[in-house]
Amino acid sequence: MSPPSLIDAHPQLSETAPVALSYELFPPRSPAAAETLWTTIRELETTEPDYVSVTYGASGSNRDTALELINRLLVETTLRPLAHLTCVGNTPQELAAIIGDLLDIGVRGILALRGDLPKDGAQPAAGSLRYAQDLIDLIRRVEQRRSALLCAGKIAVGVAAYPTRHPESPSEDHDVEVLLAKQRSGADFAITQVFFEAAQYEDLLTRARRAGVTIPIIPGVMPFTSLRRLKRLGELAGVEPAPRLMERLAAADNDIDRLHIGVDATVDLANAALDAGAPGIHLYTFNEHQSALEVLDKLALPRHHRSSHARAAVARPQLAS
């Protein structure tokens, strides 16, 4: 008897409703890091994800490097980049110019984020945008002005969602109200921050749907293979990772055992999110492909298949001999 498929395990899924797949990448900080990143990109490209998000540093640092990476992804690969864009500290005029630059090189998806507030407590420059909702409004205005250039098309706008309370938020209910406001401004989908328990994602879905949020909420999943990274992200998110998982990772004899423990835990979390109704999986790769591909292999997501040869021909036209 053959083993049950993911579709059997998740009856709400079918071949006509493929699961979305995406990854997060960040710009390299050195030539050596660039070489490693491009190895990762080529490996991830073989899985035909729906898109890859490209982030950058706090307060817009290395934004130029991010733009360069996005341009290379568009020109040299078959991948579709989703460009991160933060608004804190930038005026509408500055941001409109950045959005225009992204559209000019072929970007058709933007992840609209507030961004981190200045660590020194300094107030943002006068006239700068303060919230992701304001940035979404601006993106839609730029889109309207450029409708002819976009062939009356639409920019896909994603936003962040929080399975646990945002560190600066008064409550989880407030976080849902913010997500609802983003939807009203024109957000098309949301990607969650890292979470460690399936119940956190399920609870977010329940609260969001009750409040009137209808856009897809995609779980952002991190391969749980690095003890140091887990601790750090737990501190940033204000949520303690599962103690039992931390103990098992700490007790692992070697990196291979640690990889297997972390991958299995990640797969369990992703499967639970799919059981709860997740429309896709967004993998935070940290520019490493091994653990991401291990997770993907064990998930065996029902996927649509695009013609990579046809897309490659568009992305990389043949030179005349």
mmCIF file of C-alpha atoms in Angstrom, residues 18 46 76 97 113 294:
data_model
loop_
_atom_site.group_PDB
_atom_site.id
_atom_site.type_symbol
_atom_site.label_atom_id
_atom_site.label_comp_id
_atom_site.label_asym_id
_atom_site.label_seq_id
_atom_site.Cartn_x
_atom_site.Cartn_y
_atom_site.Cartn_z
ATOM 1 C CA PRO A 18 -2.225 24.145 -5.360
ATOM 2 C CA THR A 46 14.505 24.404 -9.431
ATOM 3 C CA GLU A 76 19.147 36.177 -14.940
ATOM 4 C CA ALA A 97 10.474 57.435 -6.708
ATOM 5 C CA LEU A 113 6.121 47.401 5.719
ATOM 6 C CA GLU A 294 14.778 19.312 3.137
#
